[in-house]
Coordinates of N, CA, C and O in Angstrom, one line a residue:
M266 N 0.0 2.2 40.2 CA 0.4 1.5 39.0 C 1.9 1.6 38.8 O 2.5 2.7 38.9
P267 N 2.6 0.5 38.6 CA 4.1 0.7 38.3 C 4.3 1.4 37.1 O 3.7 1.2 36.0
K268 N 5.3 2.4 37.2 CA 5.7 3.1 36.0 C 7.2 3.2 36.1 O 7.8 3.3 37.2
A269 N 7.9 3.1 34.9 CA 9.3 3.2 34.9 C 9.8 3.6 33.5 O 9.0 3.5 32.5
S270 N 11.0 4.0 33.5 CA 11.6 4.4 32.2 C 13.1 4.0 32.2 O 13.8 4.1 33.2
V271 N 13.6 3.5 31.1 CA 14.9 3.1 30.9 C 15.5 3.7 29.6 O 14.8 3.7 28.6
K272 N 16.7 4.2 29.7 CA 17.3 4.8 28.5 C 18.6 4.1 28.3 O 19.4 4.0 29.3
R273 N 18.9 3.7 27.1 CA 20.2 3.0 26.8 C 20.8 3.6 25.5 O 20.1 4.0 24.6
L274 N 22.1 3.6 25.5 CA 22.9 3.9 24.3 C 23.4 2.6 23.8 O 24.1 1.9 24.5
I275 N 23.0 2.2 22.6 CA 23.3 0.9 22.0 C 24.1 1.0 20.7 O 23.6 1.8 19.8
E276 N 25.2 0.3 20.6 CA 26.0 0.4 19.4 C 25.5 -0.4 18.3 O 26.0 -1.5 17.9
C277 N 24.3 0.1 17.7 CA 23.7 -0.6 16.6 C 22.9 0.4 15.8 O 22.6 1.5 16.3
K278 N 22.6 0.1 14.6 CA 21.7 0.9 13.7 C 20.3 1.0 14.3 O 19.8 0.0 14.8
K279 N 19.7 2.2 14.2 CA 18.3 2.4 14.6 C 17.4 1.3 14.0 O 16.6 0.7 14.7
K280 N 17.5 1.1 12.7 CA 16.6 0.2 12.0 C 16.7 -1.2 12.5 O 15.7 -1.9 12.7
D281 N 17.9 -1.6 12.8 CA 18.1 -3.0 13.4 C 17.4 -3.1 14.7 O 16.8 -4.1 15.0
L282 N 17.5 -2.1 15.6 CA 16.9 -2.1 16.9 C 15.4 -2.1 16.8 O 14.7 -2.9 17.5
I283 N 14.9 -1.3 15.9 CA 13.4 -1.3 15.7 C 12.9 -2.7 15.2 O 12.0 -3.3 15.7
D284 N 13.7 -3.3 14.2 CA 13.3 -4.6 13.8 C 13.4 -5.7 14.9 O 12.5 -6.6 15.0
L285 N 14.3 -5.5 15.8 CA 14.5 -6.5 16.9 C 13.2 -6.4 17.8 O 12.7 -7.4 18.2
V286 N 12.8 -5.2 18.1 CA 11.6 -5.0 19.0 C 10.4 -5.5 18.3 O 9.5 -6.0 19.0
L287 N 10.3 -5.3 17.0 CA 9.1 -5.7 16.3 C 9.0 -7.2 16.0 O 8.0 -7.8 15.7
D288 N 10.2 -7.9 16.2 CA 10.2 -9.4 16.0 C 9.7 -10.1 17.3 O 10.5 -10.8 17.9
I289 N 8.5 -9.9 17.6 CA 7.9 -10.3 18.9 C 8.0 -11.8 19.1 O 8.2 -12.3 20.2
E290 N 7.8 -12.6 18.0 CA 7.8 -14.0 18.2 C 9.1 -14.6 18.7 O 9.2 -15.7 19.1
K291 N 10.2 -13.8 18.6 CA 11.5 -14.3 19.1 C 11.7 -13.9 20.5 O 12.7 -14.4 21.1
Y292 N 10.9 -13.2 21.2 CA 11.1 -12.7 22.6 C 11.4 -13.9 23.5 O 12.2 -13.8 24.4
P293 N 10.7 -15.0 23.4 CA 11.0 -16.1 24.3 C 12.4 -16.6 24.3 O 12.9 -17.2 25.2
E294 N 13.1 -16.4 23.2 CA 14.5 -16.8 23.1 C 15.5 -16.0 23.9 O 16.5 -16.4 24.2
F295 N 15.1 -14.7 24.3 CA 16.0 -13.9 25.0 C 15.4 -13.0 26.1 O 16.2 -12.4 26.8
V296 N 14.1 -12.8 26.1 CA 13.6 -11.8 27.1 C 13.2 -12.6 28.4 O 12.5 -13.6 28.3
P297 N 13.8 -12.2 29.5 CA 13.4 -12.8 30.8 C 11.9 -12.7 31.0 O 11.3 -11.7 30.7
F298 N 11.4 -13.7 31.7 CA 10.0 -13.8 32.1 C 9.0 -14.0 30.9 O 7.8 -14.0 31.1
C299 N 9.5 -14.2 29.7 CA 8.7 -14.4 28.5 C 8.8 -15.8 28.1 O 9.8 -16.3 27.8
F300 N 7.6 -16.5 28.1 CA 7.6 -17.9 27.8 C 6.9 -18.3 26.5 O 7.0 -19.4 26.0
G301 N 6.2 -17.3 25.9 CA 5.6 -17.6 24.6 C 5.2 -16.3 23.9 O 5.0 -15.2 24.6
A302 N 5.1 -16.3 22.6 CA 4.7 -15.1 21.8 C 4.0 -15.6 20.5 O 4.5 -16.6 19.9
K303 N 3.0 -14.9 20.1 CA 2.3 -15.2 18.9 C 1.8 -13.9 18.3 O 1.1 -13.1 18.9
I304 N 2.0 -13.8 17.0 CA 1.5 -12.6 16.2 C 0.2 -13.1 15.5 O 0.3 -14.1 14.8
Y305 N -0.9 -12.4 15.7 CA -2.1 -12.7 15.0 C -2.3 -11.8 13.7 O -3.0 -12.3 12.8
E306 N -1.8 -10.6 13.8 CA -2.0 -9.7 12.7 C -0.8 -8.8 12.6 O -0.2 -8.4 13.6
N307 N -0.4 -8.5 11.3 CA 0.7 -7.6 11.1 C 0.5 -7.0 9.7 O 0.6 -7.6 8.7
K308 N 0.1 -5.7 9.8 CA -0.2 -5.0 8.5 C 0.3 -3.6 8.5 O 0.5 -3.0 9.6
N309 N 0.6 -3.1 7.3 CA 1.1 -1.8 7.1 C 0.0 -0.9 6.6 O -0.8 -1.3 5.8
E310 N -0.1 0.3 7.3 CA -1.1 1.3 6.9 C -0.4 2.7 6.8 O -0.2 3.3 7.8
G311 N 0.1 3.0 5.6 CA 0.8 4.3 5.5 C 2.1 4.2 6.2 O 2.9 3.3 6.0
D312 N 2.3 5.2 7.1 CA 3.6 5.2 7.9 C 3.5 4.3 9.2 O 4.4 4.4 10.0
L313 N 2.4 3.6 9.3 CA 2.3 2.8 10.5 C 2.3 1.3 10.2 O 1.8 0.9 9.2
T314 N 2.9 0.5 11.1 CA 2.8 -0.9 11.1 C 2.0 -1.3 12.3 O 2.3 -0.9 13.4
K315 N 0.9 -2.1 12.1 CA 0.0 -2.4 13.2 C 0.1 -3.9 13.4 O -0.1 -4.7 12.5
I316 N 0.4 -4.3 14.7 CA 0.5 -5.7 15.0 C -0.4 -6.0 16.2 O -0.4 -5.3 17.2
I317 N -1.0 -7.2 16.1 CA -1.8 -7.7 17.3 C -1.0 -9.0 17.7 O -0.8 -9.9 16.9
A318 N -0.6 -9.1 19.0 CA 0.2 -10.2 19.4 C -0.1 -10.6 20.9 O -0.6 -9.7 21.7
D319 N 0.1 -11.8 21.2 CA 0.1 -12.4 22.5 C 1.5 -12.5 23.1 O 2.4 -12.9 22.3
L320 N 1.6 -12.2 24.3 CA 2.9 -12.6 25.1 C 2.4 -13.4 26.3 O 1.5 -13.0 27.0
T321 N 3.1 -14.5 26.6 CA 2.9 -15.2 27.8 C 4.1 -14.8 28.7 O 5.3 -15.1 28.3
I322 N 3.8 -14.2 29.8 CA 4.9 -13.8 30.8 C 4.6 -14.3 32.1 O 3.5 -14.8 32.5
G323 N 5.6 -14.3 33.0 CA 5.5 -14.8 34.3 C 6.8 -15.0 35.0 O 7.8 -14.8 34.5
K324 N 6.6 -15.4 36.3 CA 7.8 -15.7 37.1 C 7.3 -16.8 38.1 O 6.3 -16.7 38.7
G325 N 8.1 -17.8 38.2 CA 7.8 -18.9 39.1 C 6.5 -19.5 38.7 O 6.3 -19.8 37.5
P326 N 5.5 -19.8 39.6 CA 4.3 -20.4 39.3 C 3.3 -19.5 38.6 O 2.2 -19.9 38.2
F327 N 3.6 -18.2 38.5 CA 2.7 -17.2 38.0 C 3.0 -17.0 36.5 O 4.0 -16.4 36.1
K328 N 2.1 -17.4 35.6 CA 2.2 -17.2 34.2 C 0.9 -16.8 33.6 O -0.1 -17.4 34.0
D329 N 0.9 -15.9 32.7 CA -0.4 -15.5 32.1 C -0.1 -14.9 30.7 O 1.0 -14.5 30.4
T330 N -1.1 -14.9 29.9 CA -1.0 -14.4 28.5 C -1.8 -13.1 28.4 O -3.0 -13.1 28.8
Y331 N -1.3 -12.1 27.7 CA -2.0 -10.9 27.4 C -1.9 -10.6 26.0 O -0.8 -10.9 25.3
K332 N -2.9 -10.0 25.4 CA -2.9 -9.6 24.0 C -2.7 -8.1 23.9 O -3.2 -7.3 24.7
S333 N -1.8 -7.7 23.0 CA -1.4 -6.3 22.8 C -1.6 -5.8 21.4 O -1.6 -6.6 20.5
D334 N -1.9 -4.5 21.4 CA -1.9 -3.8 20.1 C -0.6 -3.0 20.0 O -0.3 -2.2 20.9
V335 N 0.2 -3.3 19.0 CA 1.5 -2.7 18.8 C 1.5 -1.8 17.6 O 1.1 -2.3 16.5
V336 N 1.9 -0.6 17.7 CA 1.9 0.3 16.5 C 3.3 0.9 16.4 O 3.8 1.6 17.3
F337 N 3.9 0.7 15.2 CA 5.2 1.3 14.9 C 4.9 2.4 14.0 O 4.3 2.3 12.9
D338 N 5.4 3.6 14.4 CA 5.3 4.8 13.6 C 6.6 5.2 13.0 O 7.6 5.5 13.7
R339 N 6.8 5.0 11.6 CA 8.0 5.2 10.9 C 8.5 6.6 11.0 O 9.7 6.9 11.0
K340 N 7.6 7.6 11.0 CA 7.9 9.0 11.0 C 8.5 9.4 12.3 O 9.4 10.2 12.4
K341 N 8.0 8.8 13.4 CA 8.5 9.2 14.7 C 9.5 8.2 15.3 O 10.1 8.4 16.4
D342 N 9.8 7.1 14.5 CA 10.7 6.1 15.0 C 10.3 5.7 16.4 O 11.2 5.6 17.4
S343 N 9.1 5.4 16.6 CA 8.6 5.0 17.9 C 7.6 3.8 17.8 O 7.0 3.5 16.7
I344 N 7.6 3.0 18.9 CA 6.7 1.8 18.9 C 5.8 2.0 20.2 O 6.4 2.2 21.3
F345 N 4.5 2.0 20.0 CA 3.6 2.2 21.2 C 2.8 0.9 21.3 O 2.3 0.3 20.4
V346 N 2.7 0.4 22.6 CA 2.1 -0.9 22.9 C 1.0 -0.6 24.0 O 1.3 0.1 25.0
K347 N -0.2 -1.2 23.7 CA -1.2 -1.1 24.8 C -1.9 -2.5 24.8 O -2.0 -3.2 23.8
N348 N -2.4 -2.9 26.0 CA -3.0 -4.2 26.2 C -4.4 -4.1 25.6 O -5.1 -3.1 25.6
I349 N -4.9 -5.3 25.1 CA -6.2 -5.4 24.6 C -7.0 -6.3 25.6 O -8.1 -6.0 25.9
E350 N -6.4 -7.4 26.0 CA -7.1 -8.3 26.9 C -6.0 -9.1 27.7 O -4.9 -9.1 27.3
G351 N -6.5 -9.7 28.8 CA -5.6 -10.5 29.6 C -5.6 -10.1 31.0 O -6.5 -9.4 31.5
P352 N -4.5 -10.4 31.8 CA -4.5 -10.1 33.2 C -4.2 -8.7 33.6 O -4.0 -8.4 34.8
L353 N -4.2 -7.8 32.7 CA -3.8 -6.4 33.0 C -5.0 -5.5 32.9 O -5.8 -5.6 32.0
N354 N -5.1 -4.6 33.9 CA -6.1 -3.5 33.9 C -5.7 -2.5 32.8 O -6.5 -1.9 32.2
H355 N -4.4 -2.3 32.8 CA -3.8 -1.3 32.0 C -2.4 -1.6 31.6 O -1.6 -2.1 32.5
L356 N -2.0 -1.4 30.4 CA -0.6 -1.5 30.0 C -0.4 -0.4 28.8 O -1.2 -0.4 27.9
S357 N 0.6 0.4 29.0 CA 1.1 1.2 27.9 C 2.6 1.2 28.0 O 3.2 1.4 29.0
N358 N 3.2 1.0 26.9 CA 4.7 1.2 26.8 C 5.0 1.8 25.5 O 4.3 1.7 24.5
N359 N 6.1 2.5 25.5 CA 6.6 3.3 24.4 C 8.1 3.1 24.2 O 8.8 3.3 25.2
W360 N 8.5 2.8 23.0 CA 9.9 2.7 22.6 C 10.2 3.9 21.7 O 9.4 4.1 20.7
I361 N 11.2 4.6 22.0 CA 11.7 5.7 21.1 C 13.1 5.5 20.7 O 13.9 5.2 21.6
F362 N 13.4 5.6 19.4 CA 14.7 5.3 18.9 C 15.3 6.6 18.3 O 14.6 7.2 17.4
V363 N 16.5 7.0 18.7 CA 17.1 8.2 18.2 C 18.6 8.0 17.7 O 19.3 7.4 18.5
D364 N 18.9 8.3 16.5 CA 20.3 8.2 16.0 C 21.2 9.1 16.8 O 20.9 10.3 17.0
K365 N 22.3 8.6 17.2 CA 23.4 9.4 17.8 C 24.6 9.3 16.9 O 24.6 8.6 15.9
D366 N 25.8 9.8 17.3 CA 27.0 9.7 16.5 C 27.6 8.3 16.6 O 27.4 7.5 17.5
N367 N 28.4 8.0 15.6 CA 29.2 6.8 15.5 C 28.4 5.5 15.6 O 28.9 4.6 16.2
G368 N 27.3 5.4 14.9 CA 26.5 4.2 14.9 C 25.8 3.8 16.2 O 25.5 2.7 16.4
I369 N 25.7 4.8 17.1 CA 25.0 4.6 18.4 C 23.5 5.0 18.2 O 23.2 6.0 17.6
T370 N 22.6 4.2 18.8 CA 21.2 4.6 18.9 C 20.8 4.7 20.3 O 21.1 3.8 21.2
E371 N 20.1 5.8 20.6 CA 19.6 6.0 22.0 C 18.2 5.4 22.0 O 17.3 5.7 21.1
V372 N 17.9 4.5 22.9 CA 16.6 3.8 23.0 C 16.0 4.2 24.4 O 16.7 4.0 25.4
T373 N 14.8 4.7 24.3 CA 14.1 5.0 25.6 C 12.9 4.1 25.6 O 12.2 3.9 24.6
F374 N 12.7 3.4 26.8 CA 11.6 2.5 26.9 C 10.8 3.0 28.2 O 11.4 3.0 29.3
D375 N 9.6 3.4 28.0 CA 8.7 3.8 29.1 C 7.6 2.8 29.2 O 7.1 2.3 28.2
I376 N 7.3 2.4 30.5 CA 6.2 1.5 30.7 C 5.3 1.9 31.9 O 5.8 2.4 32.9
D377 N 4.1 1.6 31.8 CA 3.1 1.9 32.8 C 2.0 0.8 32.7 O 1.5 0.5 31.7
F378 N 1.8 0.1 33.9 CA 0.9 -1.0 33.8 C 0.3 -1.3 35.2 O 0.8 -0.8 36.2
E379 N -0.8 -2.0 35.2 CA -1.5 -2.4 36.4 C -2.0 -3.8 36.2 O -2.8 -4.0 35.2
I380 N -1.7 -4.8 37.0 CA -2.2 -6.1 37.0 C -3.6 -6.2 37.7 O -3.8 -5.5 38.7
K381 N -4.5 -6.9 37.1 CA -5.9 -7.0 37.7 C -5.8 -7.6 39.1 O -6.5 -7.1 40.0
N382 N -5.0 -8.6 39.3 CA -4.8 -9.2 40.6 C -4.0 -8.3 41.5 O -2.9 -8.0 41.3
K383 N -4.7 -7.7 42.5 CA -4.1 -6.7 43.4 C -2.9 -7.2 44.2 O -1.9 -6.5 44.4
F384 N -2.9 -8.5 44.6 CA -1.8 -9.1 45.3 C -0.6 -9.2 44.3 O 0.5 -8.7 44.7
L385 N -0.7 -9.7 43.1 CA 0.4 -9.7 42.2 C 0.9 -8.3 41.8 O 2.0 -8.1 41.7
N386 N -0.1 -7.4 41.7 CA 0.3 -6.0 41.4 C 1.2 -5.5 42.5 O 2.2 -4.8 42.2
S387 N 0.9 -5.7 43.7 CA 1.7 -5.2 44.8 C 3.1 -5.9 44.8 O 4.1 -5.2 45.2
L388 N 3.2 -7.2 44.5 CA 4.5 -7.8 44.4 C 5.3 -7.2 43.2 O 6.5 -7.0 43.4
M389 N 4.7 -6.9 42.1 CA 5.4 -6.4 41.0 C 6.0 -5.0 41.3 O 7.0 -4.7 40.8
I390 N 5.2 -4.2 42.0 CA 5.7 -2.9 42.4 C 7.1 -2.9 43.0 O 8.0 -2.2 42.8
V391 N 7.3 -3.9 43.9 CA 8.5 -4.1 44.7 C 9.7 -4.4 43.8 O 10.8 -3.8 44.0
S392 N 9.5 -5.3 42.8 CA 10.6 -5.7 42.0 C 10.6 -5.2 40.5 O 11.4 -5.6 39.7
F393 N 9.8 -4.2 40.3 CA 9.5 -3.7 38.9 C 10.8 -3.1 38.3 O 11.1 -3.5 37.2
Q394 N 11.4 -2.2 38.9 CA 12.6 -1.6 38.3 C 13.7 -2.6 38.0 O 14.3 -2.6 36.9
F395 N 13.9 -3.5 38.9 CA 14.9 -4.6 38.7 C 14.5 -5.4 37.5 O 15.4 -5.7 36.6
G396 N 13.2 -5.8 37.4 CA 12.8 -6.6 36.2 C 12.9 -5.9 34.9 O 13.3 -6.4 33.9
L397 N 12.6 -4.6 34.9 CA 12.7 -3.8 33.7 C 14.2 -3.6 33.3 O 14.5 -3.7 32.1
E398 N 15.1 -3.5 34.2 CA 16.5 -3.4 33.9 C 17.0 -4.7 33.3 O 17.7 -4.7 32.3
K399 N 16.5 -5.9 33.8 CA 16.8 -7.2 33.2 C 16.3 -7.3 31.8 O 17.0 -7.8 30.9
I400 N 15.1 -6.8 31.5 CA 14.6 -6.9 30.2 C 15.3 -5.9 29.3 O 15.7 -6.3 28.1
A401 N 15.7 -4.7 29.7 CA 16.5 -3.8 28.9 C 17.8 -4.4 28.6 O 18.3 -4.3 27.5
D402 N 18.5 -5.0 29.6 CA 19.7 -5.7 29.4 C 19.6 -6.8 28.3 O 20.5 -6.9 27.4
A403 N 18.5 -7.5 28.3 CA 18.3 -8.6 27.4 C 18.2 -8.1 26.0 O 18.8 -8.6 25.0
F404 N 17.5 -7.0 25.8 CA 17.3 -6.4 24.4 C 18.7 -5.9 24.0 O 19.1 -6.1 22.8
Q405 N 19.4 -5.2 24.9 CA 20.7 -4.6 24.5 C 21.7 -5.7 24.1 O 22.4 -5.7 23.1
N406 N 21.8 -6.8 25.0 CA 22.7 -7.9 24.7 C 22.3 -8.6 23.4 O 23.2 -8.9 22.6
R407 N 21.0 -8.8 23.1 CA 20.6 -9.5 21.9 C 21.0 -8.6 20.7 O 21.5 -9.1 19.7
A408 N 20.7 -7.3 20.8 CA 21.1 -6.4 19.7 C 22.6 -6.4 19.4 O 23.0 -6.4 18.2
E409 N 23.4 -6.3 20.5 CA 24.8 -6.3 20.3 C 25.3 -7.6 19.7 O 26.2 -7.6 18.8
Q410 N 24.7 -8.8 20.1 CA 25.1 -10.1 19.5 C 24.7 -10.1 18.0 O 25.5 -10.6 17.2
L411 N 23.5 -9.6 17.6 CA 23.1 -9.7 16.3 C 23.6 -8.7 15.3 O 23.9 -8.9 14.1
F412 N 23.8 -7.4 15.8 CA 24.0 -6.3 14.9 C 25.3 -5.5 15.2 O 25.5 -4.5 14.5
S413 N 26.1 -5.8 16.2 CA 27.2 -4.9 16.5 C 28.1 -4.6 15.3 O 28.8 -3.6 15.3
S414 N 28.2 -5.5 14.4 CA 29.1 -5.3 13.2 C 28.4 -4.6 12.1 O 29.0 -4.3 11.1
S415 N 27.1 -4.2 12.3 CA 26.4 -3.5 11.2 C 26.2 -2.0 11.5 O 25.2 -1.5 11.2
K416 N 27.2 -1.4 12.0 CA 27.2 0.0 12.3 C 27.0 0.8 11.0 O 27.3 0.3 9.9
K417 N 26.6 2.0 11.1 CA 26.4 2.9 10.0 C 27.7 3.3 9.4 O 28.7 3.4 10.0

């Protein structure tokens, strides 16, 4: 199973970055390999926000949609995502947001997944870290475009 982790220091408020990650329906506007997004459910339960959403992802002729369970924990400033259905045997990713000095937020993104199609899974393993870096770049660039003037 491909696993990877990316850590970035981003010059934005933690709350703005969390809001950006939770704004799933905007992903097709800036996330590479993302062609569609739809939120089915978005509810607050105490310190948790629970979202059920679809993402359509792909590259070249390969596109597929998977449904995810997304949980934002306000106490831990973390977002945990796991797949519910779709082309993945397994998906879990975790976003962790930590305030640093001077309006900087440290963002850690861990991901672990396996595609049901063994051939596609073997292709993904080869280019996985590169793709993850491109996605992290997209989130960082989007955050800096939208929020760089909203420092603490």
